[in-house]
Amino acid sequence: MTADAGTLLYLYRDCVFRVPDGVQPPKAGSLFFCRHLHVRAGERVLEVGAGLGLAAVLAARAGATVVATDIVPAAVEIIRANAALNGVTIDARLGDAYAPVAGERFDLIATNPPQMPTPPGRERADATAAADNGGVDGWDVLGRLIAGAPAYLVPGGRLVFTIFAFLGCKAAFARCEAAGLIPRIVGSESQSFPRIGYERLDHLRALDAEGTLPSGMPAGVERFVIEGQLP
Ligand SMILES: C[S@@+](CC[C@H](N)C(=O)[O-])C[C@H]1O[C@@H](n2cnc3c(N)ncnc32)[C@H](O)[C@@H]1O
């Protein structure tokens, strides 16, 4: 970075976040996720795939003890820096899915994971791809997070995650139930159809088992926040 490269800042609620190169700025899905993330003071919270730490910082400011992970090293660094900028401490860790928290349990696991279905041969290893690409069917990361959640939740603990309608709400419920979680929708919202979704429209149509995509060009997409609770 050159000395006069400037600093990109993102303001949200009463917080300020630095947005470094290589970490995606918050998008509509990030704000939707934050709006439906209800954190109680004193809770132990894990955010998987925390990006620049938006939801993690808000949870810490609400009085939770927060562990935030990401698979991108620059994200882990900026989560720590953004926590300090907003007067809180977050335990930021590098790694895939639950690997950085082996043996630990949480009241709340929150994630807005990469979930854009990615046609074969279109995978990339950069940070933007890490933020968006969810494997061929979109479920690579989210599927593992749902299946693994009970081992990292206390009894009564919640897994809260976002999902695009074209991945399938019924499929998400079925995955939660198969893992032993009781699912419910806690929020839904129509958003602009994602740009990379247009680029991958044929691939998305081939996967859209619950028939959520219109036959013409989609103008928007429904997104959901789903909670799966461990009994
Ligand atoms: C859609 S972005 C969400 C970022 C942030 N939570 C938000 O809502 O703005 C997904 C994040 O998950 C991270 N990620 C991707 N694959 C991951 C994995 N296997 N384990 C942990 N984090 C991952 C990405 O680097 C990215 O920061």
Short mmCIF file of C-alpha atoms and ligand atoms in Angstrom, two decimals, residues 24 26-27 30 33 47-52 54 69-72 75 95-97 112-114 127 130-131 141 144, ligand 1:
data_model
loop_
_atom_site.label_atom_id
_atom_site.label_comp_id
_atom_site.label_asym_id
_atom_site.label_seq_id
_atom_site.Cartn_x
_atom_site.Cartn_y
_atom_site.Cartn_z
CA GLN A 24 -15.25 -7.19 1.29
CA PRO A 26 -20.54 -4.85 4.10
CA LYS A 27 -23.36 -5.54 1.62
CA SER A 30 -24.55 -8.06 6.00
CA PHE A 33 -27.97 -10.31 9.03
CA GLU A 47 -19.23 -15.45 14.43
CA VAL A 48 -17.84 -17.65 11.65
CA GLY A 49 -16.70 -15.72 8.58
CA ALA A 50 -16.76 -12.34 10.29
CA GLY A 51 -15.22 -10.33 7.41
CA LEU A 52 -14.31 -6.93 8.79
CA LEU A 54 -19.42 -5.71 11.63
CA THR A 69 -13.17 -16.26 12.83
CA ASP A 70 -12.35 -15.94 9.17
CA ILE A 71 -10.41 -17.94 6.63
CA VAL A 72 -8.75 -14.78 5.24
CA ALA A 75 -9.98 -10.22 7.85
CA GLY A 95 -9.24 -20.86 10.15
CA ASP A 96 -11.88 -22.90 8.39
CA ALA A 97 -15.37 -23.27 9.86
CA ASN A 112 -23.46 -14.95 6.95
CA PRO A 113 -21.37 -17.43 4.99
CA PRO A 114 -20.31 -17.52 1.33
CA ALA A 127 -10.54 -13.06 -0.73
CA ALA A 130 -13.86 -16.58 -0.22
CA ALA A 131 -16.57 -14.05 0.59
CA VAL A 141 -19.51 -23.87 4.01
CA ARG A 144 -20.76 -27.93 7.26
C1 LIG B 1 -20.43 -13.18 2.79
S1 LIG B 1 -18.96 -12.77 3.66
C2 LIG B 1 -19.66 -12.15 5.18
C3 LIG B 1 -18.76 -11.23 5.94
C4 LIG B 1 -19.43 -10.58 7.17
N1 LIG B 1 -19.80 -11.56 8.15
C5 LIG B 1 -20.64 -9.80 6.73
O1 LIG B 1 -21.77 -10.24 7.02
O2 LIG B 1 -20.46 -8.77 6.08
C6 LIG B 1 -18.36 -14.39 4.14
C7 LIG B 1 -17.10 -14.38 5.00
O3 LIG B 1 -16.77 -15.74 5.30
C8 LIG B 1 -15.37 -15.95 5.15
N2 LIG B 1 -15.16 -17.38 4.86
C9 LIG B 1 -15.25 -18.01 3.67
N3 LIG B 1 -15.06 -19.33 3.80
C10 LIG B 1 -14.85 -19.55 5.13
C11 LIG B 1 -14.57 -20.72 5.90
N4 LIG B 1 -14.50 -21.93 5.32
N5 LIG B 1 -14.40 -20.58 7.23
C12 LIG B 1 -14.45 -19.35 7.82
N6 LIG B 1 -14.71 -18.20 7.14
C13 LIG B 1 -14.91 -18.30 5.82
C14 LIG B 1 -14.98 -15.00 4.02
O4 LIG B 1 -13.61 -14.72 4.00
C15 LIG B 1 -15.87 -13.80 4.31
O5 LIG B 1 -15.24 -12.89 5.18
#
